[in-house]
Coordinates of C-alpha atoms and ligand atoms in Angstrom, one line a residue:
M616 CA 0.0 0.0 0.0
I617 CA 1.4 3.4 -0.9
S618 CA 1.2 6.0 1.9
S619 CA -1.1 8.9 1.3
S620 CA 1.7 11.5 1.6
H621 CA 3.5 9.7 -1.2
M622 CA 0.3 9.7 -3.2
D623 CA -0.1 13.5 -2.7
R624 CA 3.4 14.1 -4.1
T625 CA 3.0 12.0 -7.1
D626 CA -0.4 13.5 -7.9
S627 CA 0.9 17.0 -7.8
I628 CA 3.6 16.1 -10.3
M629 CA 1.0 14.5 -12.4
E630 CA -1.3 17.5 -12.3
K631 CA 1.5 19.6 -13.8
S632 CA 1.9 17.1 -16.7
A633 CA -1.9 17.1 -17.3
E634 CA -1.4 18.5 -20.8
N635 CA -1.0 15.0 -22.2
T636 CA -4.1 13.4 -23.6
A637 CA -4.1 10.6 -20.9
P638 CA -2.3 11.8 -17.8
P639 CA -1.1 8.9 -15.6
N640 CA -3.3 9.7 -12.6
F641 CA -3.5 7.5 -9.5
I642 CA -6.8 5.9 -10.6
R643 CA -5.3 4.7 -13.9
H644 CA -2.4 3.3 -11.8
L645 CA -4.9 1.3 -9.6
I646 CA -6.8 0.1 -12.6
N647 CA -3.6 -1.0 -14.4
K648 CA -2.6 -3.0 -11.3
D649 CA -6.1 -4.7 -11.2
I650 CA -5.7 -5.6 -14.8
Q651 CA -2.2 -7.1 -14.2
T652 CA -3.5 -9.2 -11.3
N653 CA -6.6 -10.1 -13.2
R654 CA -8.6 -8.9 -10.2
F655 CA -12.0 -8.4 -12.0
G656 CA -11.2 -10.8 -14.8
G657 CA -9.6 -7.9 -16.6
N658 CA -12.9 -6.0 -16.9
I659 CA -13.5 -2.4 -16.3
V660 CA -17.1 -1.3 -15.4
T661 CA -17.6 2.2 -14.0
R662 CA -20.7 4.2 -13.4
F663 CA -21.9 7.8 -13.1
P664 CA -24.5 7.8 -10.2
P665 CA -26.3 11.2 -10.0
E666 CA -29.1 11.8 -7.7
P667 CA -31.9 13.4 -9.8
N668 CA -32.4 16.3 -7.4
G669 CA -31.0 19.1 -9.5
Y670 CA -29.3 19.9 -12.8
L671 CA -25.7 18.8 -13.4
H672 CA -22.8 21.2 -12.9
I673 CA -19.2 21.4 -14.1
G674 CA -18.1 19.4 -11.1
H675 CA -20.3 16.5 -12.3
A676 CA -18.7 16.9 -15.7
K677 CA -15.4 16.0 -14.1
S678 CA -16.9 12.8 -12.7
I679 CA -18.6 12.1 -16.1
C680 CA -15.4 12.6 -18.1
L681 CA -13.5 10.4 -15.6
N682 CA -16.0 7.5 -15.5
F683 CA -17.0 7.4 -19.1
G684 CA -13.4 8.3 -20.2
L685 CA -11.9 5.4 -18.3
A686 CA -14.5 3.0 -19.7
N687 CA -13.7 4.2 -23.2
E688 CA -10.0 4.0 -22.7
Y689 CA -10.0 0.5 -21.2
K690 CA -12.7 -0.7 -23.6
G691 CA -15.0 -1.3 -20.7
K692 CA -18.5 0.0 -19.9
C693 CA -19.9 3.0 -18.0
H694 CA -23.4 2.9 -16.5
L695 CA -25.6 5.8 -16.0
R696 CA -27.4 5.1 -12.8
F697 CA -29.9 7.4 -11.1
D698 CA -29.5 7.2 -7.3
D699 CA -33.2 7.9 -6.8
T700 CA -33.7 7.0 -3.2
N701 CA -34.9 10.3 -1.9
P702 CA -38.3 10.9 -3.4
G703 CA -39.0 14.3 -1.7
K704 CA -36.3 16.0 -3.7
E705 CA -36.3 14.2 -7.0
S706 CA -38.2 14.6 -10.3
V707 CA -38.5 13.4 -13.9
E708 CA -37.4 16.9 -15.0
Y709 CA -34.1 16.4 -13.4
V710 CA -33.7 12.8 -14.8
D711 CA -34.3 14.1 -18.3
S712 CA -32.0 17.1 -17.9
I713 CA -29.2 14.8 -16.7
K714 CA -29.6 12.5 -19.7
T715 CA -29.5 15.4 -22.0
D716 CA -26.4 16.8 -20.4
V717 CA -24.4 13.6 -20.4
R718 CA -25.2 13.0 -24.0
W719 CA -24.3 16.5 -25.0
L720 CA -21.0 16.1 -23.3
G721 CA -20.4 13.4 -25.8
F722 CA -20.9 10.2 -23.8
D723 CA -23.1 7.2 -24.4
W724 CA -24.2 4.7 -21.7
K725 CA -25.7 2.5 -24.5
E726 CA -28.2 0.1 -22.9
H727 CA -26.7 0.7 -19.5
L728 CA -29.3 3.0 -18.0
Y729 CA -30.3 2.1 -14.5
F730 CA -32.2 3.4 -11.5
A731 CA -31.6 2.4 -7.9
S732 CA -35.4 2.3 -7.6
N733 CA -35.4 -0.7 -9.9
Y734 CA -33.6 -2.6 -7.1
F735 CA -35.9 -1.6 -4.3
E736 CA -37.3 -5.2 -4.0
R737 CA -33.7 -6.7 -3.9
L738 CA -32.5 -4.0 -1.5
Y739 CA -35.4 -4.9 0.8
A740 CA -34.5 -8.6 0.7
C741 CA -30.9 -7.7 1.5
A742 CA -32.1 -5.7 4.5
V743 CA -34.1 -8.7 5.7
E744 CA -31.1 -10.9 5.3
L745 CA -29.0 -8.6 7.5
I746 CA -31.7 -8.8 10.1
K747 CA -31.7 -12.6 9.9
K748 CA -27.9 -12.5 10.4
G749 CA -28.4 -10.4 13.5
L750 CA -26.7 -7.5 11.8
A751 CA -29.6 -5.0 11.6
Y752 CA -32.3 -3.9 13.9
V753 CA -35.4 -1.6 14.0
D754 CA -34.7 1.3 16.3
S755 CA -37.6 3.2 17.8
L756 CA -35.6 6.2 19.0
S757 CA -36.5 9.5 17.5
V758 CA -34.2 11.1 14.9
E759 CA -33.1 13.6 17.5
E760 CA -32.3 10.9 20.1
I761 CA -30.4 8.9 17.5
R762 CA -28.3 12.0 16.9
Q763 CA -27.7 12.4 20.7
Y764 CA -26.8 8.8 21.2
R765 CA -24.2 8.9 18.4
G766 CA -21.5 10.5 20.5
T767 CA -18.8 12.8 19.1
L768 CA -15.4 12.4 17.5
T769 CA -13.8 12.2 20.9
Q770 CA -16.6 10.4 22.8
P771 CA -18.0 7.0 21.9
G772 CA -21.8 6.7 21.2
T773 CA -24.4 5.0 23.4
E774 CA -26.2 1.9 22.3
S775 CA -30.0 2.3 21.7
P776 CA -32.2 0.5 24.2
Y777 CA -33.9 -1.2 21.1
R778 CA -30.6 -2.6 19.9
N779 CA -31.1 -6.1 21.3
R780 CA -34.5 -6.8 19.9
S781 CA -34.9 -10.4 18.8
I782 CA -34.4 -11.2 15.1
Q783 CA -38.1 -12.2 14.9
E784 CA -39.2 -9.0 16.4
N785 CA -37.1 -7.0 14.0
I786 CA -38.4 -9.0 11.0
D787 CA -41.9 -8.3 12.1
L788 CA -41.3 -4.6 12.8
F789 CA -39.5 -4.1 9.5
D790 CA -42.3 -5.7 7.7
R791 CA -44.8 -3.4 9.4
M792 CA -42.6 -0.4 8.5
K793 CA -42.9 -1.5 4.9
N794 CA -46.6 -1.9 5.2
G795 CA -47.0 1.7 6.3
E796 CA -48.1 0.9 9.9
F797 CA -45.8 3.6 11.4
D798 CA -45.5 7.3 10.9
E799 CA -42.5 9.0 9.4
G800 CA -39.7 9.2 12.0
A801 CA -41.3 6.6 14.3
C802 CA -38.6 4.1 13.6
V803 CA -35.7 3.3 11.3
L804 CA -33.7 0.2 10.3
R805 CA -30.1 0.4 11.5
A806 CA -27.0 -1.7 10.9
K807 CA -25.7 -3.3 14.1
I808 CA -22.0 -2.5 13.9
D809 CA -20.2 -0.6 16.7
M810 CA -21.4 2.4 18.7
A811 CA -17.8 3.0 19.8
S812 CA -16.2 2.9 16.4
P813 CA -13.7 5.8 15.8
N814 CA -15.4 6.2 12.4
M815 CA -18.7 7.9 13.1
V816 CA -20.2 6.4 9.9
M817 CA -19.9 2.9 11.5
R818 CA -21.9 3.8 14.6
D819 CA -25.0 1.8 13.7
P820 CA -25.8 3.8 10.5
T821 CA -29.4 4.1 9.4
L822 CA -30.2 1.8 6.4
Y823 CA -33.9 2.5 5.9
R824 CA -36.3 5.2 6.9
I825 CA -40.0 5.9 6.5
R826 CA -41.0 8.4 3.8
K827 CA -44.7 8.5 3.0
M828 CA -44.1 10.2 -0.4
N829 CA -44.8 9.5 -4.0
H830 CA -41.8 8.4 -5.9
H831 CA -41.4 9.6 -9.5
R832 CA -40.9 6.0 -10.7
T833 CA -42.4 3.7 -8.1
G834 CA -45.4 5.8 -7.2
D835 CA -46.9 4.8 -3.9
Q836 CA -45.5 1.3 -3.9
W837 CA -43.0 2.0 -1.1
C838 CA -43.2 4.0 2.0
I839 CA -39.7 3.0 3.3
Y840 CA -36.6 4.1 1.3
P841 CA -33.0 2.9 1.6
M842 CA -30.3 5.3 2.6
Y843 CA -27.6 6.3 0.2
D844 CA -24.9 4.1 1.9
F845 CA -27.1 1.0 1.7
A846 CA -28.4 1.5 -1.8
H847 CA -25.2 2.7 -3.4
C848 CA -22.9 -0.2 -2.6
L849 CA -25.5 -2.8 -3.4
S850 CA -26.4 -1.1 -6.7
D851 CA -22.7 -1.2 -7.6
S852 CA -22.6 -4.9 -6.6
I853 CA -25.8 -5.8 -8.5
E854 CA -24.5 -4.1 -11.7
G855 CA -21.0 -5.7 -11.5
I856 CA -19.2 -2.4 -11.2
T857 CA -15.5 -2.9 -10.9
H858 CA -14.3 0.5 -9.8
S859 CA -16.8 2.7 -7.9
I860 CA -15.2 6.2 -8.2
C861 CA -16.6 8.9 -5.9
T862 CA -15.5 12.1 -4.3
L863 CA -13.3 12.4 -1.2
E864 CA -16.1 13.2 1.2
F865 CA -17.1 9.5 0.9
E866 CA -13.7 8.3 2.2
N867 CA -15.1 7.5 5.6
N868 CA -18.1 5.8 4.1
R869 CA -15.9 3.3 2.3
E870 CA -15.6 1.2 5.5
L871 CA -19.4 0.9 5.6
Y872 CA -19.5 0.2 1.8
D873 CA -17.2 -2.7 2.5
W874 CA -18.9 -3.8 5.6
I875 CA -22.4 -4.1 3.9
L876 CA -21.0 -6.1 1.0
N877 CA -19.0 -8.4 3.2
A878 CA -21.9 -8.9 5.6
L879 CA -24.1 -10.0 2.7
E880 CA -21.3 -12.0 1.1
V881 CA -22.0 -10.5 -2.4
Y882 CA -19.8 -9.4 -5.3
H883 CA -17.6 -6.5 -4.1
P884 CA -16.4 -3.6 -6.3
Q885 CA -13.5 -1.3 -5.3
Q886 CA -14.5 2.1 -4.1
I887 CA -11.9 4.8 -5.0
E888 CA -12.1 8.4 -3.9
F889 CA -10.8 11.5 -5.8
A890 CA -10.9 15.3 -5.0
R891 CA -14.0 17.0 -6.1
L892 CA -13.8 20.1 -8.4
N893 CA -14.0 23.5 -6.8
L894 CA -14.1 26.4 -9.2
S895 CA -13.3 30.0 -8.2
Y896 CA -16.0 32.7 -8.3
T897 CA -18.9 30.2 -8.2
V898 CA -20.5 27.5 -6.1
L899 CA -20.7 23.8 -7.0
S900 CA -23.3 22.4 -4.8
K901 CA -26.7 21.5 -5.9
R902 CA -28.2 22.7 -2.7
K903 CA -26.7 26.2 -3.3
L904 CA -27.6 26.2 -7.0
I905 CA -31.2 25.3 -6.2
E906 CA -31.2 28.3 -3.8
L907 CA -30.0 30.6 -6.6
V908 CA -32.8 29.3 -8.9
E909 CA -35.6 29.3 -6.4
G910 CA -34.6 32.6 -4.9
G911 CA -34.8 34.2 -8.4
Y912 CA -31.1 35.3 -8.2
V913 CA -30.6 33.9 -11.6
N914 CA -33.0 33.2 -14.5
G915 CA -33.3 29.4 -14.1
W916 CA -30.9 26.5 -14.2
D917 CA -29.7 27.4 -17.7
D918 CA -28.9 31.0 -16.9
P919 CA -25.6 31.6 -18.8
R920 CA -24.0 32.7 -15.6
M921 CA -24.6 29.3 -13.9
P922 CA -21.9 26.7 -13.6
T923 CA -24.4 24.1 -14.7
I924 CA -23.8 22.1 -17.9
S925 CA -27.0 23.6 -19.2
G926 CA -25.9 27.1 -18.3
L927 CA -22.5 26.6 -19.9
R928 CA -24.1 25.2 -23.0
R929 CA -26.4 28.2 -23.3
R930 CA -23.4 30.5 -22.6
G931 CA -21.8 29.0 -25.7
F932 CA -19.3 26.5 -24.3
S933 CA -18.7 23.5 -26.5
P934 CA -18.6 19.9 -25.2
E935 CA -15.0 19.7 -26.5
S936 CA -13.9 22.6 -24.4
I937 CA -15.4 21.2 -21.3
R938 CA -13.9 17.8 -21.9
S939 CA -10.5 19.4 -22.5
F940 CA -10.9 21.4 -19.3
C941 CA -11.6 18.2 -17.3
E942 CA -8.6 16.5 -18.9
R943 CA -6.4 19.4 -17.9
I944 CA -7.4 19.6 -14.3
G945 CA -6.6 15.9 -13.9
V946 CA -7.5 13.9 -10.8
A947 CA -5.8 14.0 -7.5
R948 CA -6.5 13.0 -3.9
R949 CA -6.1 16.5 -2.6
D950 CA -8.8 19.2 -2.6
S951 CA -7.9 22.4 -4.4
M952 CA -9.5 25.3 -6.1
V953 CA -9.3 25.5 -9.9
S954 CA -9.2 29.0 -11.4
Y955 CA -12.2 30.0 -13.5
A956 CA -9.7 31.5 -15.9
L957 CA -8.7 27.9 -16.8
L958 CA -12.2 27.1 -17.9
E959 CA -12.3 30.2 -20.0
H960 CA -8.9 29.4 -21.4
S961 CA -10.3 26.0 -22.6
I962 CA -13.2 27.6 -24.5
R963 CA -11.0 30.4 -25.9
E964 CA -8.6 27.8 -27.2
Y965 CA -11.4 26.0 -28.9
L966 CA -13.0 29.1 -30.3
N967 CA -9.7 30.6 -31.5
K968 CA -9.4 27.7 -34.0
T969 CA -13.1 27.3 -34.9
A970 CA -15.0 30.6 -34.6
P971 CA -15.3 32.9 -37.7
R972 CA -14.4 36.6 -37.0
V973 CA -17.1 39.2 -37.7
M974 CA -17.7 42.8 -36.8
A975 CA -20.3 44.1 -34.4
V976 CA -20.6 47.4 -32.6
L977 CA -22.0 47.1 -29.1
R978 CA -22.4 50.8 -28.2
P979 CA -22.8 52.5 -31.5
L980 CA -21.6 56.0 -32.4
R981 CA -22.7 57.3 -35.9
V982 CA -20.0 58.4 -38.3
V983 CA -20.8 60.2 -41.5
I984 CA -18.1 60.1 -44.1
E985 CA -18.8 63.4 -45.9
N986 CA -16.7 62.8 -49.0
Y987 CA -18.2 59.3 -49.7
P988 CA -21.0 59.6 -52.2
Q989 CA -24.6 59.5 -50.8
D990 CA -25.9 56.9 -53.1
R991 CA -22.9 54.6 -53.2
S992 CA -22.0 51.4 -51.3
E993 CA -19.4 48.8 -52.0
E994 CA -18.4 45.3 -50.9
L995 CA -15.0 44.8 -49.2
D996 CA -13.1 41.6 -48.6
A997 CA -12.8 40.4 -45.0
V998 CA -10.9 37.4 -43.6
N999 CA -13.0 34.8 -41.7
N1000 CA -10.2 33.5 -39.5
P1001 CA -6.6 34.6 -39.6
E1002 CA -5.7 31.4 -37.7
D1003 CA -7.2 29.2 -40.4
A1004 CA -7.0 30.2 -44.1
S1005 CA -9.3 27.4 -45.1
M1006 CA -12.2 29.3 -43.5
G1007 CA -11.9 31.7 -46.4
T1008 CA -13.1 35.3 -46.8
R1009 CA -16.5 37.1 -47.0
K1010 CA -17.8 40.4 -48.4
I1011 CA -18.8 43.2 -46.1
P1012 CA -20.7 46.3 -47.2
F1013 CA -19.3 49.8 -46.7
S1014 CA -21.2 53.1 -47.2
R1015 CA -21.3 56.8 -46.3
V1016 CA -22.7 56.2 -42.8
I1017 CA -21.2 53.7 -40.4
Y1018 CA -21.1 52.9 -36.7
I1019 CA -18.0 52.7 -34.6
E1020 CA -17.7 51.9 -30.9
Q1021 CA -18.4 54.9 -28.6
D1022 CA -15.3 54.3 -26.6
D1023 CA -13.1 54.3 -29.7
F1024 CA -13.5 58.1 -29.8
M1025 CA -12.4 60.7 -27.4
E1026 CA -12.9 64.4 -27.9
D1027 CA -10.0 65.3 -25.6
P1028 CA -7.8 62.2 -25.5
P1029 CA -5.1 61.5 -22.9
K1030 CA -1.6 60.7 -24.1
K1031 CA -2.0 57.0 -24.4
F1032 CA -5.3 57.0 -26.3
F1033 CA -4.4 56.2 -29.9
R1034 CA -7.9 55.7 -31.3
L1035 CA -10.1 58.3 -33.0
A1036 CA -10.0 61.9 -31.9
P1037 CA -10.6 65.3 -33.6
G1038 CA -8.1 65.8 -36.5
R1039 CA -6.7 62.2 -36.1
E1040 CA -6.5 59.5 -38.7
V1041 CA -7.2 55.8 -38.0
R1042 CA -7.8 52.6 -40.0
L1043 CA -11.3 51.0 -40.4
R1044 CA -10.6 47.3 -40.5
Y1045 CA -10.7 45.9 -44.1
A1046 CA -11.8 49.4 -45.4
Y1047 CA -10.2 52.8 -45.4
F1048 CA -8.3 55.3 -43.4
I1049 CA -10.7 58.0 -42.0
T1050 CA -9.9 61.3 -40.4
C1051 CA -12.2 63.0 -37.8
K1052 CA -13.3 66.5 -38.9
D1053 CA -16.1 67.5 -36.7
V1054 CA -18.1 66.4 -33.6
I1055 CA -21.8 66.9 -33.4
K1056 CA -23.5 67.1 -30.0
D1057 CA -27.1 67.3 -28.8
E1058 CA -28.4 70.1 -26.5
S1059 CA -27.1 68.4 -23.4
G1060 CA -23.6 68.1 -24.8
H1061 CA -23.6 64.4 -25.6
I1062 CA -21.7 63.4 -28.7
V1063 CA -24.2 62.0 -31.3
E1064 CA -22.3 62.0 -34.5
L1065 CA -18.8 62.4 -36.0
I1066 CA -18.1 63.9 -39.3
C1067 CA -15.1 62.3 -41.0
T1068 CA -13.5 62.1 -44.4
Y1069 CA -12.0 59.0 -45.9
D1070 CA -8.9 58.5 -48.2
P1071 CA -10.0 56.5 -51.3
E1072 CA -6.4 55.5 -51.9
T1073 CA -6.3 53.4 -48.7
K1074 CA -8.8 50.8 -49.8
G1075 CA -8.2 47.5 -48.0
G1076 CA -6.5 49.3 -45.1
D1077 CA -3.1 50.3 -46.4
A1078 CA -1.8 53.7 -47.6
P1079 CA 0.2 53.6 -50.9
D1080 CA 2.5 56.3 -49.5
G1081 CA 3.4 54.1 -46.6
R1082 CA 2.0 56.4 -43.9
K1083 CA 1.0 54.7 -40.7
V1084 CA -1.9 55.0 -38.3
K1085 CA -1.9 53.9 -34.6
A1086 CA -5.3 52.3 -34.4
T1087 CA -7.5 49.9 -36.3
L1088 CA -11.2 50.1 -35.5
H1089 CA -14.1 47.8 -36.1
W1090 CA -17.2 49.2 -37.7
V1091 CA -20.4 48.3 -39.5
S1092 CA -22.3 50.0 -42.3
A1093 CA -25.3 51.8 -40.8
Y1094 CA -27.6 51.1 -43.7
H1095 CA -26.8 47.4 -43.9
S1096 CA -26.4 46.6 -40.2
I1097 CA -28.8 44.5 -38.3
D1098 CA -30.0 45.2 -34.7
A1099 CA -29.4 42.8 -31.8
E1100 CA -29.5 42.6 -28.1
V1101 CA -26.1 41.6 -26.6
R1102 CA -25.7 40.2 -23.1
L1103 CA -22.3 40.6 -21.4
Y1104 CA -21.5 38.5 -18.4
D1105 CA -19.1 38.7 -15.5
H1106 CA -18.5 36.3 -12.6
L1107 CA -21.7 35.3 -10.7
F1108 CA -19.9 36.0 -7.4
Q1109 CA -17.6 38.8 -6.3
S1110 CA -15.7 36.5 -4.0
E1111 CA -13.2 33.9 -5.2
N1112 CA -14.6 31.3 -2.8
P1113 CA -18.3 32.2 -2.0
A1114 CA -19.0 28.8 -0.6
E1115 CA -16.9 29.6 2.4
A1116 CA -19.2 32.4 3.5
G1117 CA -22.3 31.5 5.5
S1118 CA -24.6 33.7 3.4
F1119 CA -23.2 33.2 0.0
V1120 CA -26.0 35.1 -1.8
D1121 CA -24.7 38.3 -0.2
L1122 CA -21.6 37.8 -2.3
L1123 CA -23.4 37.8 -5.7
N1124 CA -21.9 40.1 -8.2
P1125 CA -24.5 42.9 -8.9
N1126 CA -22.8 43.4 -12.3
S1127 CA -22.8 39.8 -13.5
L1128 CA -25.2 40.6 -16.3
N1129 CA -25.1 43.7 -18.6
V1130 CA -27.7 43.8 -21.3
L1131 CA -27.0 46.0 -24.3
Q1132 CA -29.9 47.0 -26.7
D1133 CA -29.5 48.4 -30.2
C1134 CA -26.2 46.8 -30.9
K1135 CA -25.3 46.8 -34.6
L1136 CA -24.1 43.7 -36.4
E1137 CA -22.6 42.8 -39.7
P1138 CA -25.5 41.8 -42.0
G1139 CA -24.4 38.2 -42.6
L1140 CA -25.3 37.4 -39.0
V1141 CA -29.0 37.6 -39.7
A1142 CA -29.1 33.9 -40.5
S1143 CA -27.3 32.8 -37.4
T1144 CA -28.5 29.5 -36.0
A1145 CA -28.8 28.5 -32.4
D1146 CA -25.4 26.8 -32.1
F1147 CA -23.6 29.6 -34.0
R1148 CA -20.4 30.9 -32.3
C1149 CA -18.2 33.7 -33.6
Q1150 CA -15.7 36.3 -32.6
F1151 CA -16.8 39.9 -32.6
E1152 CA -13.5 41.5 -33.5
R1153 CA -11.8 43.1 -30.5
L1154 CA -14.8 42.3 -28.2
G1155 CA -14.7 38.6 -27.5
Y1156 CA -16.4 35.4 -28.5
F1157 CA -20.2 35.4 -28.8
C1158 CA -23.0 32.9 -29.5
V1159 CA -26.7 33.1 -30.4
D1160 CA -28.8 32.7 -27.3
S1161 CA -30.6 29.4 -27.8
K1162 CA -33.7 30.4 -25.8
D1163 CA -34.4 34.1 -26.4
S1164 CA -33.1 34.7 -30.0
M1165 CA -35.8 34.8 -32.7
S1166 CA -35.6 35.5 -36.4
D1167 CA -36.9 39.0 -35.8
R1168 CA -35.0 39.7 -32.6
L1169 CA -31.5 38.5 -32.4
V1170 CA -29.9 37.9 -29.0
F1171 CA -26.2 37.2 -28.5
N1172 CA -24.4 36.1 -25.4
R1173 CA -20.7 36.9 -24.8
I1174 CA -19.1 33.5 -24.1
V1175 CA -15.8 35.0 -23.0
T1176 CA -13.6 38.0 -23.6
L1177 CA -10.4 37.9 -25.7
K1178 CA -8.1 38.5 -22.9
D1179 CA -6.6 35.3 -21.6
T1180 CA -5.8 35.7 -17.9
W1181 CA -4.9 32.0 -17.6
E1182 CA -1.6 32.3 -19.5
K1183 CA -0.5 35.0 -17.1
I1184 CA -1.5 33.0 -14.0
K1185 CA 0.4 30.0 -15.4
K1186 CA 3.5 32.0 -16.0
S1187 CA 3.5 33.5 -12.5
D1188 CA 3.3 30.0 -10.9
Ligands
LIG2372 P1 -23.6 18.3 -4.9 O1 -22.6 18.2 -3.8 O2 -23.4 19.3 -5.9 O3 -25.0 18.3 -4.4 P2 -23.7 15.5 -5.2 O4 -22.4 14.8 -4.9 O5 -24.7 15.5 -4.1 O6 -23.4 17.0 -5.7 P3 -24.6 13.6 -7.0 O7 -25.8 13.6 -7.9 O8 -24.7 12.6 -5.8 O9 -24.4 15.0 -6.5 O10 -23.3 13.4 -7.8 C1 -23.1 12.4 -8.8 C2 -21.6 12.1 -8.9 O11 -20.9 13.3 -9.2 C3 -21.0 11.6 -7.6 O12 -20.2 10.5 -7.9 C4 -20.3 12.7 -7.1 O13 -19.2 12.3 -6.3 C5 -19.8 13.5 -8.4 N1 -19.6 14.9 -8.1 C6 -20.5 15.8 -7.5 N2 -19.9 17.0 -7.4 C7 -18.7 16.9 -7.9 C8 -17.6 17.8 -8.0 N3 -17.6 19.1 -7.6 N4 -16.4 17.3 -8.6 C9 -16.3 16.1 -9.0 N5 -17.3 15.2 -8.9 C10 -18.5 15.6 -8.3
LIG2373 MG1 -24.8 13.1 -3.5

């Protein structure tokens, strides 16, 4: 057995080398060893076991990529199993969203779709068997008393006065629990292990409790439901899982996982724990995400600011970018915080290669080019992606009236401002040099229009006499442009680690959404479809909002800005 300190060290080295396609993480090492020793007949069967009590988030993506990824890599199988043992919090909506998200991420469970609720009959029989072996009992203490009797980390627990009921009495009581003869909370079934165990999980854990609730799959058939610890190991066993991979908070539960399977003398998978993903400036806990949705702090589970898979999808992330992010962060046995900038880096890298460049003006300022003929317009050549010549070129219209970005002009510019100013010449991307001649203001002194001239000799963006300009601006032709709403996003939280705070909603960033109306886009964008992603030159990467964008009302989301802060973070390491 390798010591855990040794493991930590190797893992941190491995994290650094996580750029490889298949980094040699500690789980792969364990699996390789099991294959060498033929432990599970050389088979690899993993599972992703979500509880359908919320939408999946990017932390789940880490687990999905790991479980399905290992199955693909070792030519094994990965099951999708719903851990639906808690009817009060679960729903079909959640089941459906989880299936959609796993598929969208690019994984296929084939025929291996399972529900813990399919095993309720078998789990019940296992519980009866434990009772018959003298290893489980019905406890009539209240939930509160059970908690008090459990003891603390430094003090052993106290045995329940009901602990030594006869096997026959336990069988009878458990049967009556199942038949609905008792109220919720009147009694539970507990494993008879050790109330003095240093591992609190082993102090006679609850296996079954009464819940008089309708279940989304089994209806009113059951009024007792198995606890996670009981259902999970047995579901793994029933399905022939070889490696049951879960997050570190279940480390103490492994002893119980092993105890139950040993007590029942059934097939026994290996539980392996890894560190869950924590991501800066957001929260990754379904309970907290539900609070955000139900409290109206965001616009639903798929709000583009949410760290949910559906939120990231709507924001414009591609499955490839999320998979590459998960590959990069690697798996370790030490909890850490991953920078949100790395997630952004992953999508930026993907979009830099694949997204066509276009021009859009988010805060338009009207520019009249007074020496350009009134009735004329022309088509200019623009490059679609300077990173990829095979993406070709397109035509963009130019005319006498154009829009530029408001903050690309200053009437009284400071020294380091090189963009347009009175009397100054700049380049319009793919078009001409223009010079600002006059500034028109309204009664309140706001700039409403610029009067400029253009130099016809500079078509395409270069002056034949070799004169230089210090700035290149993006623009769109006013007559040809199309209107759109553009939504800009910032971190959902102001704090790097909002989960740490008791009242995390107080740390929400009030500027996480900035909606801009009357933005002006290049005309070609009118036909954009739901999964269209592009770069608005100088402004970032954008996509069509899959929910709110209509043919007569375009809505774009900013996926990410162009500035890659991850490269900087990495260099300063
Ligand atoms: P949450 O803590 O967000 O409520 P959960 O663990 O209760 O999540 P489950 O539906 O039980 O949610 O999770 C399904 C699987 O995803 C489990 O194996 C769990 O360990 C894993 N998982 C959940 N959150 C993360 C995370 N942040 N990083 C990695 N894996 C995770
Ligand atoms: Mg859970």
